Coordinates of C-alpha atoms and ligand atoms in Angstrom, one line a residue:
M239 CA -95.9 13.9 20.3
S240 CA -92.5 15.8 20.9
R241 CA -88.9 14.6 21.3
L242 CA -87.8 15.7 25.0
V243 CA -84.2 15.1 26.8
M244 CA -84.7 15.7 30.5
K245 CA -81.4 16.2 32.6
F246 CA -81.7 15.8 36.2
G247 CA -78.6 17.0 38.4
G248 CA -76.9 15.5 41.5
T249 CA -79.2 17.0 44.1
S250 CA -82.5 15.9 42.3
V251 CA -81.2 12.0 42.4
A252 CA -79.3 12.4 45.9
N253 CA -81.2 9.4 47.2
V254 CA -83.5 6.7 45.7
E255 CA -86.4 8.7 47.4
R256 CA -85.4 11.4 45.1
I257 CA -85.1 9.2 42.1
R258 CA -88.5 7.7 42.3
N259 CA -89.4 11.9 42.5
V260 CA -87.2 12.2 39.2
A261 CA -89.3 9.1 37.6
R262 CA -92.6 10.7 38.3
H263 CA -91.4 13.9 36.0
V264 CA -90.6 11.1 33.8
K265 CA -93.9 9.6 33.8
R266 CA -95.7 12.8 33.5
E267 CA -93.9 13.3 29.9
V268 CA -94.1 9.5 28.6
D269 CA -97.8 9.8 29.8
A270 CA -98.2 12.9 27.6
G271 CA -97.2 10.7 24.4
H272 CA -93.6 12.3 24.1
E273 CA -90.2 10.2 23.4
V274 CA -88.0 10.6 26.3
A275 CA -84.1 10.2 27.0
V276 CA -83.2 11.4 30.3
V277 CA -79.4 12.2 31.3
V278 CA -78.4 12.0 34.8
S279 CA -75.4 13.0 37.0
A280 CA -73.7 11.2 40.2
M281 CA -76.0 11.5 43.3
S282 CA -74.7 14.8 45.1
G283 CA -71.3 14.6 46.9
K284 CA -70.3 11.4 45.0
T285 CA -68.0 12.8 42.1
N286 CA -66.3 14.6 45.2
E287 CA -66.0 11.7 47.5
L288 CA -64.7 9.7 43.8
V289 CA -62.0 12.6 43.3
A290 CA -60.9 12.3 46.8
W291 CA -60.1 8.6 46.4
T292 CA -58.2 9.3 43.2
R293 CA -56.2 11.8 44.7
E294 CA -55.6 9.4 47.7
A295 CA -54.3 6.8 45.2
G296 CA -52.2 9.2 43.3
S297 CA -54.6 9.8 40.3
H298 CA -52.0 12.8 39.0
A299 CA -49.8 10.3 37.4
N300 CA -52.9 8.8 35.3
N301 CA -56.0 10.5 34.1
T302 CA -57.2 7.6 32.2
E303 CA -57.8 5.8 35.7
Y304 CA -59.0 9.1 37.1
D305 CA -62.0 9.0 34.4
A306 CA -62.5 5.3 34.8
I307 CA -63.2 6.0 38.3
V308 CA -65.2 9.2 38.5
A309 CA -67.3 8.2 35.9
S310 CA -68.6 5.6 37.7
G311 CA -71.0 7.8 40.0
E312 CA -73.3 8.3 36.8
L313 CA -73.7 4.6 35.9
V314 CA -75.2 3.9 39.4
T315 CA -77.7 6.8 39.0
A316 CA -78.8 5.4 35.3
G317 CA -79.2 2.1 36.6
L318 CA -81.5 3.1 39.4
L319 CA -83.7 5.4 37.8
A320 CA -84.1 2.7 34.8
L321 CA -85.3 0.5 37.7
V322 CA -87.4 2.8 39.4
L323 CA -88.9 3.6 36.0
R324 CA -89.9 0.1 35.4
D325 CA -90.8 -0.3 38.6
M326 CA -93.7 2.4 37.7
G327 CA -94.8 0.4 34.7
M328 CA -92.5 2.2 32.0
K329 CA -90.5 0.5 29.6
S330 CA -86.8 1.8 30.2
R331 CA -83.0 0.9 30.1
S332 CA -79.7 2.6 31.0
W333 CA -77.1 3.3 28.8
Q334 CA -73.3 3.9 29.6
G335 CA -71.7 6.5 27.7
W336 CA -69.7 3.8 25.6
Q337 CA -72.8 2.1 25.0
V338 CA -74.6 5.1 23.1
P339 CA -71.7 5.4 21.8
I340 CA -70.9 9.2 22.6
L341 CA -67.5 9.5 21.4
T342 CA -65.0 12.1 22.7
D343 CA -61.5 13.3 22.0
D344 CA -58.7 11.8 24.6
A345 CA -58.4 15.2 26.7
H346 CA -59.4 13.2 30.1
G347 CA -60.8 15.0 32.5
A348 CA -62.4 17.7 30.1
A349 CA -62.9 15.6 27.0
R350 CA -64.8 17.1 23.8
I351 CA -67.8 15.3 22.5
E352 CA -66.7 15.0 18.6
K353 CA -69.8 12.5 17.7
I354 CA -73.1 11.0 19.1
D355 CA -74.7 8.0 17.4
G356 CA -78.2 8.0 18.8
R357 CA -79.7 5.4 16.6
G358 CA -79.7 3.1 19.7
L359 CA -81.9 5.3 21.4
V360 CA -84.2 6.6 19.1
E361 CA -84.9 2.8 18.2
G362 CA -86.0 2.2 21.9
F363 CA -88.5 5.2 21.4
G364 CA -90.3 3.4 18.6
S365 CA -91.2 0.8 21.6
A366 CA -91.9 3.4 24.1
E367 CA -88.6 2.9 25.9
V368 CA -87.0 5.7 28.1
A369 CA -83.5 5.9 27.5
V370 CA -81.6 7.0 31.0
I371 CA -77.9 8.0 29.9
A372 CA -75.3 8.5 32.3
G373 CA -74.0 11.9 31.7
F374 CA -70.4 13.5 32.2
Q375 CA -69.0 10.6 30.4
G376 CA -68.3 9.2 26.7
L377 CA -65.5 6.9 25.2
H378 CA -62.3 7.8 23.1
A379 CA -62.9 5.3 20.3
K380 CA -59.2 4.7 19.4
T381 CA -57.7 3.8 22.9
N382 CA -61.0 2.4 24.1
R383 CA -61.0 4.2 27.3
V384 CA -64.0 6.0 29.4
T385 CA -63.4 9.7 29.4
T386 CA -65.1 12.3 31.1
L387 CA -66.0 16.1 30.1
G388 CA -64.9 18.1 32.9
R389 CA -66.9 18.9 36.3
G390 CA -70.7 19.8 35.6
G391 CA -70.2 18.0 32.5
S392 CA -73.5 16.1 32.5
D393 CA -75.3 19.5 31.3
T394 CA -73.2 19.4 28.1
S395 CA -74.0 15.4 27.8
A396 CA -78.0 16.3 27.6
V397 CA -77.5 19.1 25.4
A398 CA -75.2 17.4 23.1
L399 CA -77.8 14.5 23.0
A400 CA -80.8 16.9 22.4
A401 CA -78.8 17.9 19.5
A402 CA -78.1 14.4 18.3
I403 CA -81.3 12.9 18.6
G404 CA -83.1 16.1 17.1
A405 CA -85.1 16.9 20.5
D406 CA -87.8 19.4 20.3
R407 CA -86.3 20.6 24.1
C408 CA -83.9 20.2 26.4
D409 CA -85.0 20.6 30.1
I410 CA -82.4 20.6 32.7
Y411 CA -84.0 20.1 36.0
T412 CA -81.6 21.2 39.2
D413 CA -82.4 22.2 43.0
V414 CA -83.4 25.9 41.7
D415 CA -86.5 26.8 39.0
G416 CA -84.5 28.7 36.8
V417 CA -81.9 31.3 36.5
Y418 CA -82.0 34.6 38.4
T419 CA -80.6 37.7 38.3
T420 CA -78.1 36.8 40.6
D421 CA -77.4 34.6 43.5
P422 CA -80.6 34.7 45.7
R423 CA -78.3 33.3 48.6
V424 CA -76.7 36.8 48.2
V425 CA -79.5 38.9 47.1
P426 CA -83.1 38.0 48.6
K427 CA -84.3 40.3 45.8
A428 CA -82.8 38.3 43.0
R429 CA -85.7 37.7 40.4
R430 CA -86.1 34.6 38.3
L431 CA -85.8 35.4 34.4
D432 CA -88.4 34.0 32.3
R433 CA -85.9 34.3 29.1
V434 CA -82.1 34.7 28.9
S435 CA -80.3 34.9 25.5
F436 CA -77.5 32.3 24.8
E437 CA -74.8 34.9 24.5
E438 CA -76.2 36.3 28.0
M439 CA -76.3 32.7 29.6
L440 CA -72.7 31.9 28.2
E441 CA -71.3 35.0 29.9
M442 CA -73.0 34.4 33.3
A443 CA -72.2 30.6 33.3
S444 CA -68.3 31.8 32.4
L445 CA -68.3 34.8 35.1
G446 CA -69.3 32.7 37.9
A447 CA -72.8 32.0 37.5
K448 CA -73.0 27.9 38.8
V449 CA -76.4 26.9 37.1
L450 CA -75.1 25.5 33.6
Q451 CA -71.6 24.1 32.4
V452 CA -70.2 26.6 30.1
R453 CA -69.7 24.3 27.4
S454 CA -73.3 23.1 27.2
V455 CA -74.4 26.8 26.6
E456 CA -72.0 27.2 23.9
M457 CA -73.3 23.8 22.2
A458 CA -76.9 24.8 23.0
M459 CA -76.0 28.1 21.0
V460 CA -74.4 26.4 18.0
H461 CA -77.0 23.9 17.5
K462 CA -80.2 26.0 18.4
V463 CA -81.4 23.6 21.3
R464 CA -84.3 24.9 23.2
L465 CA -83.2 24.5 26.4
Y466 CA -84.8 25.1 30.1
V467 CA -83.6 25.4 33.1
R468 CA -86.0 24.2 35.7
S469 CA -86.7 22.6 39.0
S470 CA -86.9 18.8 39.8
F471 CA -88.5 20.1 43.3
D472 CA -91.4 21.2 41.7
D473 CA -94.5 19.4 41.8
P474 CA -94.1 16.4 39.3
A475 CA -98.0 16.8 38.1
D476 CA -97.8 20.7 38.2
P477 CA -94.4 22.0 37.2
K478 CA -93.4 25.3 36.2
L479 CA -91.7 25.8 32.7
G480 CA -88.5 27.5 34.6
T481 CA -86.3 29.8 32.3
L482 CA -86.1 29.4 28.6
I483 CA -82.4 30.0 27.1
C484 CA -83.0 31.1 23.6
D485 CA -81.8 33.3 20.7
E486 CA -82.1 37.3 21.5
E487 CA -84.7 38.1 19.3
D488 CA -86.9 35.6 21.1
I489 CA -86.8 38.3 23.9
M490 CA -89.2 41.0 23.6
E491 CA -88.4 43.2 26.4
Q492 CA -84.5 43.7 27.0
Q493 CA -83.4 45.0 29.8
V494 CA -79.8 47.2 29.7
V495 CA -78.6 44.7 32.5
T496 CA -79.6 41.0 32.5
G497 CA -77.7 39.7 35.6
I498 CA -75.0 40.2 37.8
A499 CA -72.4 37.2 38.2
F500 CA -69.6 36.9 40.5
S501 CA -66.8 34.9 40.8
R502 CA -64.8 34.3 44.0
D503 CA -62.2 31.9 42.4
E504 CA -59.6 34.5 41.2
A505 CA -56.3 35.7 42.3
Q506 CA -54.4 39.1 41.7
I507 CA -50.7 38.9 40.6
T508 CA -48.4 41.9 40.6
L509 CA -45.3 42.6 39.1
R510 CA -43.3 45.3 40.2
D511 CA -40.8 47.1 38.3
V512 CA -41.0 45.1 35.3
K513 CA -38.4 46.4 32.4
D514 CA -40.3 48.4 30.3
K515 CA -39.4 47.0 26.7
P516 CA -40.5 44.7 23.7
G517 CA -40.7 41.2 24.6
V518 CA -41.7 41.4 28.3
A519 CA -45.4 40.6 28.0
A520 CA -44.5 37.5 25.8
A521 CA -41.9 36.8 28.4
I522 CA -44.5 36.9 31.1
F523 CA -47.7 35.4 29.7
G524 CA -45.9 32.7 27.2
P525 CA -44.8 30.6 30.0
L526 CA -48.4 30.7 31.4
A527 CA -50.0 30.0 28.5
E528 CA -47.8 26.9 27.8
A529 CA -49.0 25.8 31.4
N530 CA -52.4 25.9 30.3
I531 CA -52.9 29.1 33.1
N532 CA -55.8 31.6 31.8
V533 CA -54.9 35.0 32.5
D534 CA -57.9 37.1 32.7
M535 CA -57.8 40.5 33.6
I536 CA -54.3 42.5 32.6
I537 CA -53.4 46.2 34.1
Q538 CA -50.1 48.0 32.8
V539 CA -48.9 50.8 34.8
V540 CA -47.6 53.6 32.4
S541 CA -44.2 54.5 34.1
D542 CA -43.0 58.0 34.3
D543 CA -39.0 57.1 34.1
T544 CA -39.7 54.7 31.1
T545 CA -37.2 52.0 32.1
T546 CA -39.5 50.3 34.4
T547 CA -43.3 49.4 34.6
D548 CA -45.9 47.5 37.1
L549 CA -48.1 44.5 35.7
T550 CA -51.1 43.5 37.1
F551 CA -53.3 40.5 36.1
T552 CA -55.4 38.0 37.5
V553 CA -55.7 33.9 37.4
T554 CA -58.0 31.6 38.8
G555 CA -57.6 31.0 42.5
A556 CA -56.8 27.1 41.4
D557 CA -53.6 28.4 39.1
F558 CA -52.7 30.8 41.6
D559 CA -49.9 28.8 43.0
R560 CA -48.5 27.6 40.1
A561 CA -48.6 30.7 38.4
K562 CA -46.3 32.3 41.1
T563 CA -44.1 29.6 40.7
I564 CA -43.7 29.7 37.0
L565 CA -43.1 33.4 37.3
E566 CA -40.3 33.3 40.2
G567 CA -38.6 30.8 37.5
Q568 CA -38.7 33.7 34.8
R569 CA -37.4 36.0 36.9
G570 CA -34.4 36.3 35.1
E571 CA -36.0 36.9 31.8
I572 CA -38.7 39.0 32.9
G573 CA -36.4 41.0 35.2
F574 CA -39.1 42.3 37.9
T575 CA -38.0 43.5 41.6
R576 CA -40.9 41.9 43.5
L577 CA -43.7 39.7 43.2
H578 CA -47.2 40.2 45.1
G579 CA -50.2 38.1 45.0
T580 CA -53.6 37.9 46.7
S581 CA -56.5 35.4 46.2
D582 CA -58.9 37.4 48.6
V583 CA -60.3 39.0 45.7
V584 CA -63.7 38.6 43.7
K585 CA -64.9 39.5 40.1
I586 CA -68.0 40.8 39.8
S587 CA -69.6 41.1 36.6
A588 CA -72.8 42.7 35.1
I589 CA -74.0 41.3 31.5
G590 CA -76.6 42.5 29.2
V591 CA -77.0 42.4 25.4
G592 CA -78.7 45.9 26.0
M593 CA -75.2 47.2 26.8
R594 CA -74.4 47.1 23.0
S595 CA -76.8 50.0 22.6
H596 CA -76.5 51.6 25.7
S597 CA -73.0 53.9 26.7
G598 CA -72.3 54.7 30.0
V599 CA -73.4 51.5 32.0
A600 CA -70.1 50.9 33.5
A601 CA -69.6 54.4 34.2
R602 CA -72.7 54.3 36.5
A603 CA -71.2 51.2 38.5
F604 CA -68.1 52.9 39.1
R605 CA -69.8 55.8 40.7
A606 CA -72.3 53.7 42.8
L607 CA -69.3 51.4 44.2
A608 CA -67.4 54.5 45.1
E609 CA -70.3 56.0 47.3
K610 CA -70.2 52.6 48.9
G611 CA -66.4 53.1 49.3
I612 CA -65.9 50.1 47.3
N613 CA -62.0 50.4 45.8
I614 CA -61.8 48.7 42.2
R615 CA -58.3 47.1 41.2
A616 CA -59.0 46.0 37.9
I617 CA -61.9 46.3 35.0
T618 CA -62.5 44.5 32.1
T619 CA -65.2 45.5 29.7
S620 CA -66.3 43.6 26.3
E621 CA -69.4 44.2 24.2
I622 CA -72.2 42.6 26.5
K623 CA -70.5 42.8 29.9
F624 CA -68.1 44.5 32.4
S625 CA -66.1 43.2 35.2
V626 CA -64.5 44.5 38.5
L627 CA -62.3 43.1 40.6
I628 CA -62.4 44.1 44.3
D629 CA -61.7 43.1 48.0
E630 CA -63.6 39.7 48.7
P631 CA -65.2 41.1 51.8
Y632 CA -66.9 43.5 49.9
T633 CA -68.4 41.0 47.8
E634 CA -72.2 41.2 49.1
L635 CA -72.3 45.0 49.3
A636 CA -71.1 45.1 45.6
V637 CA -73.8 42.5 44.4
R638 CA -76.5 44.3 46.3
T639 CA -75.6 47.4 44.9
L640 CA -75.0 46.7 41.4
H641 CA -78.4 44.8 41.6
T642 CA -80.2 47.7 42.7
L643 CA -78.6 50.0 40.3
Y644 CA -79.7 48.2 37.2
G645 CA -83.3 47.9 38.3
L646 CA -83.2 44.2 39.0
D647 CA -84.5 43.8 42.5
A648 CA -88.1 42.1 42.7
R649 CA -90.6 44.7 43.8
Ligands
LIG994 N1 -71.1 14.4 38.4 C1 -70.4 15.4 38.0 C2 -69.7 16.5 38.6 O1 -70.2 16.6 39.7 C3 -71.1 15.7 36.6 C4 -72.2 16.3 36.8 O2 -72.6 16.4 37.8 O3 -72.6 17.2 35.7 O4 -69.2 17.4 38.1
MG995 MG1 -74.5 21.0 37.5

């Protein structure tokens, strides 16, 4: 007998018929004698609808009500699944975040889980009761307010619960059957990976792969949760295991590059003729940091006259306008002559722990992209990944080129 957490995303619970299909997956595990906690997302599209309503009502003034509203989507699916499970002859009950309780800090809209008391769930396991928990939400105890964990947060709910109740496995059921070398919609020859290391998955999720919320991977890595990504659309009687996210040591054959990720949510800002003197970088990046704007790639050009220089950096597409406004406001302090910006850029990244022990991996990419006539606007590298910023229309060509270059195409 094992203890399992099964998490189902929005498309897997999009309507009652699909919820019934989810219940068949749960029944399979219950029939095999396992203790099961299920975490559900809202029906697909639901959270977007709720977010749009809060905007219409003026949510910017109040994040606590935003959370109260957007947390409701998961309540519905948790109740529905519990009902369907009972209808199929299993014992089951729904749990809202505060009932467990899943305690968080008070960063409404992006709260962090601080503590989970899983005793109630475990008690239910004693009488073979399936616990169905609303994902994405928690409680800030001191203020007695509902919080949410940020978009895609039910992955994190699931992993945190798995750690809290000491689950043997956390299965993330989604609409794809695992983690791929890249997005199969862009590269039809993308391959499903049997195993990916936590570190690689963390980079892939941070760099644009949307299959798991970044925080859920961090948490699985810290708490050593055995995490599978698998499909709810497999036959419930005969499902495949999907992709295991695990320690690097548990992967036998390590490729140099494991995957290619890309993010279209990027914008580039260039400041022309910035004064080349101490304190200028602080004048630029200080105010952006204070406004919670993350700056990613930074390039400073060395000038020949040594009095002024050009500075280029990237922010997310969502922060683009805000960043420009802040910089214009600091013009006096920074002293640039012109500000250019474009959001028609995309960041393409190659990820692989094998890069630690192989040199020249990125150089091969630069050559291959040049041969296709793709101009690189910016580059960053770290131990197990490198990223290039290019013009958005070349996204698909660039991703395919790198996918082939590193031998990732399915044969
Ligand atoms: N329903 C929430 C969202 O759409 C949380 C999740 O699905 O993980 O972001
Ligand atoms: Mg998701």
